[in-house]
Amino acid sequence: MAYLRKNVRTLTAGERRRFVDALLTVKRRGEYDEFVRLHIDYYTADGEDGLRAAHMAPSFLPWHRRFLLELERALRRVDSSVTVPYWDWTRDRTTASVPWTRDLLGGDGRRPDRQVMTGPFAYAAGHWTLREGVTDAAFLTRDLGGSDDHLELPTGGELRRALDDPVYDAWPWNSTVRHGFRNKLEGWGSGTGSASWHNHNRVHRWVGGAMLGGASVNDPVFWLHHAFVDLQWHRWQSAHRDGRYLPEGPPGAGDEQHGRVVARHDRLPPWDETPDQLEDVSRIYRYA
Amino acid sequence: MVVGAGGVAVGTEQRVTAAAHRPSRREAARGLLVSAAALALAPAVADSGPARPAGDFRGGAFDETYRGRRIRGSWVPDPAGPEAGGAWRIAVDGRPLHLMRRADGTWLSMLDHYTSYPTPLAATRAAVDQIGPRQRLRAPAPGPDGGEHTGGHTHMGGRHGVPA
Ligand SMILES: [Cu+2]
Ligand SMILES: [Cu+2]
């Protein structure tokens, strides 16, 4: 029986509390930090050698889908009523809207050290000490809206442009490809500065602090953001009935991408499933 | 964390720990190593600032104070020879900062993972922008042999123990 993932703004007070409590329990048991490490370990950039499973690659979507399922299982071992909610950043666009409330993820970081001071994940609340990170800060940091450069979240229009692309992904299957749904959604643009951040990447930038770095999983908004990204894959499939994960087969020996991307029927490390198996998860969960 | 193998589609009870599939030390180190082949493929980026000839990353070593922090960076060729490439070695107040290279020739740091910059210096400065007051980069974890990780980068992993 498939369970439901809901828009975080529709959660009842009880559902919010149970979601937060399950996260804190997974953190207390030490499991959460394993998720942070796993995500760091699988970040391979496309200007380097090696297989790219999680980012700058076609398997960006199935990798994070599988990663969320893993977290969701950990949460549901604690409380079987819990599922990962999603944050629709095209609608809830301000620092006062969900999920930045005291009963969910807490608010913005303070000046000048960006430390989150409110909600269950504030360091002072005693349940959320960072153990894996790029800096030695033990507290969660945020910089909502990038106070220095007044960044806006991606708009519904920008998301629509990704969804309208009928092709899943295209050669060279990395951060430089200019068409295809995957990179338009993942959001690698050309150049630097504000114009180069799109959709998924732009949201990491907008939240700032921990979410901007390699240890972005330290901010629980990571899951709400990626649940919404995952929902877009589902929407794209509904809009393009013939659309399938690409590449269908592995790039050949003469291709610069040989051995560097996960094809449709390849195993997606560190798991044993393939993108093909992860394209349809409707037996496991659905989006409300 | 326990990574359930085949859990999604099959729901088997077989379980594999994350550690079993953890990238090897060599794989982890590859984050810093840019092969000559990969660099040769990196196109010059027309729209990310002034055009630069491909390969000029080998120059441009820097040692300066930026926002009160000492930042140093230099290109360290691979001991195996020029064919094997090399790595940028970056330090902020003496602690190593891991840089990654994008296929368009730009650079990302561990502190600013979703934006890339035209040069290692620009990426390093952007990383410093993200370090709060009284914070430092985390000290590098000792490698499995007690020494530092290859290239001295702070992959943060280090403590790869998995709870039983
Ligand atoms: Cu990610
Ligand atoms: Cu992400």
XYZ file of C-alpha atoms and ligand atoms in Angstrom:
454
model
C 0.000 0.000 0.000
C 1.650 3.203 -1.160
C 2.006 5.974 1.372
C 1.565 9.700 0.739
C 4.117 12.467 0.677
C 2.403 15.756 1.413
C 3.038 19.423 0.866
C 4.613 20.577 4.112
C 2.149 23.474 4.352
C -0.735 21.004 4.694
C 0.721 19.044 7.639
C -1.300 19.207 10.837
C 0.354 20.256 14.083
C 0.580 16.588 15.060
C 2.102 15.564 11.740
C 4.702 18.311 12.008
C 5.645 17.213 15.500
C 5.978 13.565 14.519
C 8.122 14.388 11.496
C 10.440 16.545 13.598
C 10.588 13.975 16.405
C 11.488 11.185 13.980
C 14.324 13.284 12.533
C 15.665 14.034 16.002
C 15.558 10.348 16.904
C 17.430 9.318 13.748
C 19.979 12.008 14.568
C 20.330 10.861 18.174
C 20.951 7.288 17.056
C 23.866 8.439 14.901
C 22.217 7.351 11.655
C 21.683 10.869 10.381
C 25.382 11.652 10.156
C 25.812 8.620 7.900
C 23.485 10.304 5.420
C 25.577 13.463 5.567
C 28.750 11.479 4.870
C 27.247 9.412 2.086
C 26.156 12.541 0.233
C 29.638 14.058 0.602
C 31.284 10.881 -0.643
C 29.185 10.697 -3.791
C 29.772 14.252 -4.937
C 32.046 13.883 -7.943
C 32.330 16.866 -10.234
C 32.341 16.473 -14.002
C 35.774 17.981 -14.608
C 37.318 15.056 -12.788
C 37.720 11.362 -13.383
C 35.343 8.795 -12.067
C 31.711 7.827 -12.090
C 29.290 10.639 -11.287
C 26.287 9.089 -9.582
C 24.690 11.923 -7.638
C 25.330 15.281 -9.321
C 26.161 16.723 -12.742
C 24.796 13.502 -14.184
C 21.612 11.884 -15.515
C 21.329 9.860 -12.319
C 20.940 13.046 -10.257
C 17.211 12.259 -10.050
C 17.240 8.507 -9.296
C 20.197 8.887 -6.927
C 18.397 11.441 -4.786
C 15.127 9.507 -5.071
C 16.859 6.467 -3.636
C 18.631 8.564 -1.010
C 15.307 10.043 0.169
C 13.762 6.588 0.334
C 16.598 5.524 2.599
C 16.009 8.444 4.970
C 12.278 7.876 4.832
C 12.776 4.254 5.860
C 14.896 5.368 8.795
C 12.161 7.808 9.841
C 9.440 5.186 9.437
C 11.336 2.715 11.586
C 10.945 5.335 14.321
C 7.336 6.278 13.504
C 5.513 4.436 10.742
C 3.115 7.338 10.196
C 5.887 9.677 9.029
C 6.707 10.454 5.400
C 9.005 13.115 3.926
C 7.008 16.266 3.143
C 7.878 18.529 0.232
C 8.498 22.261 0.139
C 7.029 23.949 -2.921
C 9.449 26.841 -3.244
C 7.525 28.268 -6.190
C 4.705 29.089 -3.726
C 6.216 29.358 -0.257
C 8.813 31.956 -1.099
C 9.515 34.068 1.954
C 11.540 33.676 5.117
C 8.250 33.780 7.073
C 6.520 30.945 5.222
C 6.745 27.210 5.738
C 9.019 25.401 6.380
C 10.811 28.174 8.346
C 8.439 28.080 11.302
C 9.250 27.178 14.904
C 7.180 23.997 14.742
C 9.042 22.768 11.641
C 12.582 23.678 10.674
C 13.037 26.982 12.501
C 14.062 30.219 10.851
C 16.953 32.120 9.320
C 20.453 32.294 10.764
C 21.389 35.315 12.874
C 24.015 37.897 12.109
C 26.927 37.579 11.845
C 27.579 33.857 12.265
C 24.394 32.623 10.503
C 23.535 30.380 13.418
C 19.937 29.118 13.381
C 18.448 30.230 16.719
C 14.829 29.078 16.512
C 13.009 25.788 16.208
C 13.972 22.189 16.979
C 17.234 22.275 14.987
C 18.751 25.265 16.774
C 21.982 24.265 18.494
C 20.767 25.598 21.840
C 17.784 23.238 21.749
C 20.334 20.486 22.265
C 19.301 17.958 19.622
C 21.162 19.016 16.506
C 24.942 19.156 16.815
C 26.755 19.008 13.484
C 29.410 16.299 13.441
C 30.168 16.210 9.732
C 30.867 19.505 8.088
C 33.253 21.627 6.126
C 33.871 24.107 8.929
C 34.223 23.357 12.612
C 30.887 25.031 13.457
C 28.814 22.664 15.580
C 25.604 24.597 14.882
C 23.337 24.675 11.858
C 23.737 27.765 9.662
C 21.405 29.488 7.173
C 21.413 32.686 5.187
C 17.907 32.725 3.731
C 17.689 34.817 0.607
C 21.454 35.293 0.547
C 21.222 38.554 2.467
C 24.299 39.793 0.636
C 22.974 39.391 -2.864
C 19.189 39.406 -2.445
C 18.499 36.240 -4.295
C 14.995 35.142 -5.270
C 13.835 31.545 -5.243
C 13.215 30.001 -8.670
C 9.851 30.900 -10.112
C 7.107 28.609 -11.350
C 7.996 29.828 -14.837
C 11.574 28.680 -14.540
C 10.463 25.306 -13.266
C 7.987 25.096 -16.138
C 10.785 25.591 -18.680
C 12.507 22.506 -17.287
C 9.298 20.470 -17.260
C 8.492 21.454 -20.841
C 11.654 19.858 -22.211
C 10.554 16.518 -23.669
C 14.036 14.951 -23.511
C 15.231 13.588 -20.178
C 18.928 14.352 -20.655
C 21.472 14.665 -23.443
C 25.124 14.120 -24.212
C 27.585 14.931 -22.637
C 25.317 14.127 -19.691
C 26.996 16.613 -17.364
C 26.745 20.174 -16.047
C 27.446 21.755 -19.427
C 24.483 20.329 -21.338
C 22.081 23.118 -22.274
C 18.994 21.091 -22.967
C 17.235 18.183 -21.377
C 14.933 18.149 -18.372
C 17.563 16.860 -15.918
C 20.092 19.677 -16.102
C 17.430 22.347 -16.436
C 16.058 21.042 -13.157
C 19.414 20.360 -11.483
C 20.303 23.872 -12.518
C 23.865 24.140 -13.814
C 24.051 27.226 -15.987
C 26.959 28.828 -17.711
C 28.976 31.666 -16.324
C 29.015 32.719 -12.706
C 26.808 34.805 -10.509
C 23.083 34.945 -10.059
C 22.170 34.227 -13.670
C 23.946 30.868 -13.523
C 21.899 29.372 -10.682
C 18.715 27.612 -11.656
C 15.978 25.601 -9.995
C 17.547 22.962 -7.687
C 20.952 24.649 -7.392
C 19.388 28.044 -6.839
C 17.403 26.741 -3.877
C 20.578 25.430 -2.218
C 22.038 28.891 -2.744
C 18.915 30.686 -1.441
C 18.902 28.734 1.820
C 22.655 29.253 2.177
C 24.786 28.287 5.149
C 25.041 24.517 5.476
C 22.810 23.984 2.419
C 25.386 25.637 0.179
C 28.230 23.284 1.023
C 29.179 19.675 0.595
C 27.476 18.834 3.885
C 24.094 20.255 2.807
C 22.294 17.248 4.288
C 22.990 18.773 7.725
C 20.017 21.068 7.117
C 16.828 18.965 7.207
C 15.355 21.250 4.548
C 17.537 19.184 2.195
C 14.876 16.437 2.294
C 11.925 18.780 1.765
C 13.709 20.419 -1.147
C 14.658 17.125 -2.752
C 11.154 15.707 -2.258
C 9.866 18.625 -4.345
C 12.587 17.999 -6.948
C 11.577 14.338 -6.971
C 7.955 15.346 -7.506
C 9.055 17.223 -10.641
C 10.411 13.991 -12.138
C 7.012 12.441 -11.580
C 5.295 15.469 -13.174
C 7.667 15.357 -16.120
C 6.838 11.684 -16.696
C 3.113 12.484 -16.623
C 3.580 15.297 -19.127
C 5.808 13.309 -21.500
C 4.370 9.819 -21.605
C 7.135 8.449 -23.809
C 9.873 10.140 -21.852
C 12.367 7.712 -20.388
C 15.586 7.944 -18.438
C 18.593 8.508 -20.672
C 21.149 7.293 -21.589
C 19.513 3.993 -22.328
C 22.868 2.234 -22.690
C 26.350 3.019 -21.402
C 28.499 5.412 -23.472
C 30.956 3.429 -25.597
C 34.689 3.076 -25.137
C 35.471 5.999 -27.430
C 33.121 8.364 -25.627
C 34.615 10.817 -23.125
C 31.736 9.879 -20.815
C 32.580 6.181 -20.907
C 32.471 4.808 -17.384
C 31.406 8.149 -15.950
C 27.599 8.018 -16.077
C 24.982 5.506 -14.965
C 22.899 4.235 -17.877
C 19.279 3.087 -17.558
C 20.072 -0.498 -16.660
C 23.307 0.095 -14.767
C 23.538 -0.326 -11.032
C 23.326 3.008 -9.225
C 25.935 3.001 -6.449
C 25.904 2.580 -3.519
C 22.667 0.693 -4.076
C 21.791 -2.306 -6.155
C 18.910 -0.787 -8.075
C 19.040 0.712 -11.552
C 17.525 3.965 -12.808
C 15.078 1.768 -14.708
C 13.849 0.296 -11.425
C 13.566 3.732 -9.853
C 11.579 5.375 -12.637
C 8.294 4.112 -11.245
C 7.955 4.058 -7.470
C 4.183 4.445 -7.360
C 3.917 1.186 -5.429
C 5.969 2.751 -2.634
C 4.744 6.332 -2.342
C 2.680 8.954 -4.104
C 2.500 12.722 -3.894
C -0.590 14.405 -2.525
C 22.943 4.079 8.059
C 21.940 0.812 6.584
C 21.557 0.769 2.856
C 18.995 -1.790 1.855
C 20.052 -3.529 -1.287
C 17.337 -4.005 -3.842
C 14.875 -2.693 -1.291
C 12.864 -0.500 -3.566
C 11.913 -2.916 -6.241
C 12.308 -6.231 -4.544
C 12.151 -5.583 -0.850
C 14.668 -8.257 -0.010
C 16.018 -8.435 3.476
C 19.575 -8.400 2.244
C 21.320 -5.406 3.715
C 24.605 -3.865 2.837
C 26.232 -1.256 4.969
C 27.204 1.995 3.414
C 30.775 1.206 4.328
C 30.798 -1.804 2.065
C 30.265 0.473 -0.904
C 32.243 3.377 0.429
C 34.579 4.698 -2.206
C 38.068 3.418 -1.680
C 40.725 5.744 -0.480
C 41.946 6.009 -4.009
C 38.483 6.850 -5.257
C 38.032 9.396 -2.513
C 41.301 10.996 -3.435
C 40.274 11.264 -7.044
C 38.149 14.201 -6.038
C 41.293 16.232 -6.086
C 42.976 14.641 -9.025
C 42.248 16.017 -12.423
C 43.591 13.878 -15.174
C 45.288 15.424 -18.117
C 42.669 13.786 -20.321
C 39.806 15.482 -18.492
C 41.522 18.825 -18.732
C 42.137 18.470 -22.423
C 38.398 18.055 -22.870
C 37.487 21.096 -20.833
C 36.348 23.734 -23.283
C 37.253 27.352 -22.771
C 34.297 29.071 -21.170
C 33.162 31.960 -23.250
C 30.701 33.492 -20.837
C 32.317 33.154 -17.452
C 34.470 36.223 -17.470
C 37.536 36.895 -19.555
C 38.441 34.102 -21.914
C 41.378 32.072 -20.699
C 43.482 29.637 -22.634
C 42.787 26.065 -21.593
C 45.361 24.825 -19.132
C 46.353 28.130 -17.581
C 45.224 26.787 -14.192
C 48.757 25.527 -13.692
C 49.887 29.068 -13.134
C 48.211 31.492 -10.822
C 49.577 30.283 -7.511
C 48.462 32.662 -4.806
C 49.284 33.602 -1.232
C 47.298 36.483 0.150
C 45.164 37.706 3.020
C 41.481 37.835 2.203
C 38.978 39.053 4.799
C 41.548 38.482 7.487
C 42.330 34.926 6.446
C 45.494 33.686 4.839
C 44.703 31.846 1.641
C 47.303 29.951 -0.305
C 47.023 27.831 -3.403
C 49.324 26.165 -5.857
C 49.222 23.529 -8.535
C 50.963 20.322 -7.491
C 51.793 18.019 -10.397
C 51.154 14.361 -9.892
C 54.402 12.559 -8.981
C 53.555 9.988 -11.654
C 54.302 12.583 -14.318
C 52.532 15.230 -16.376
C 50.281 12.672 -18.058
C 48.748 11.927 -14.682
C 47.672 15.531 -14.153
C 47.914 17.036 -10.732
C 45.918 18.836 -8.134
C 45.388 22.275 -6.704
C 46.452 22.379 -3.097
C 44.558 25.071 -1.236
C 44.869 26.156 2.373
C 42.795 28.625 4.376
C 44.580 29.635 7.582
C 46.647 26.499 7.157
C 43.748 24.074 6.781
C 43.167 22.325 3.467
C 40.187 23.265 1.306
C 38.955 20.785 -1.257
C 38.319 22.181 -4.738
C 36.532 20.375 -7.547
C 36.730 21.117 -11.245
C 33.758 21.432 -13.551
C 33.814 20.247 -17.137
C 33.551 23.853 -18.329
C 36.860 24.578 -16.618
C 35.436 26.404 -13.590
C 35.947 25.509 -9.924
C 33.786 24.653 -6.911
C 34.768 24.386 -3.266
C 33.407 22.223 -0.482
C 31.881 25.330 1.088
C 30.089 26.550 -2.004
C 29.043 23.425 -3.833
C 26.340 24.693 -6.122
C 28.155 27.572 -7.809
C 31.378 27.497 -9.775
C 34.055 30.152 -10.222
C 36.462 30.928 -13.048
C 39.678 30.362 -11.077
C 40.859 28.483 -7.979
C 41.502 31.882 -6.353
C 37.930 33.038 -6.976
C 36.563 29.744 -5.640
C 38.774 30.041 -2.558
C 37.672 33.613 -1.856
C 34.033 32.573 -2.261
C 34.659 29.770 0.227
C 36.100 32.243 2.727
C 32.950 34.335 2.303
C 31.064 31.352 3.705
C 33.204 30.824 6.806
C 31.641 32.572 9.769
C 33.513 34.574 12.382
C 35.473 32.439 14.869
C 35.014 29.414 12.600
C 37.713 27.511 10.788
C 37.775 24.762 8.231
C 37.590 21.418 9.920
C 41.022 19.883 10.508
C 41.866 17.086 8.083
C 41.007 13.657 9.387
C 43.933 11.269 9.663
C 44.045 8.718 6.859
C 43.759 4.969 7.478
C 47.527 4.677 7.750
C 47.687 7.460 10.295
C 48.926 9.981 7.747
C 46.904 12.603 6.000
C 44.728 11.811 3.039
C 46.368 11.997 -0.336
C 46.780 15.558 -1.441
C 46.052 16.764 2.057
C 42.435 17.460 1.251
C 39.838 17.468 3.931
C 37.358 14.984 2.660
C 35.719 15.071 6.064
C 35.091 11.395 5.745
C 37.953 10.074 7.759
C 35.783 8.742 10.505
C 34.003 6.236 8.329
C 32.760 3.985 11.080
C 29.304 2.568 10.618
C 27.164 1.880 13.687
C 26.619 -1.839 14.118
Cu 22.809 16.116 -3.641
Cu 20.455 19.147 -3.794
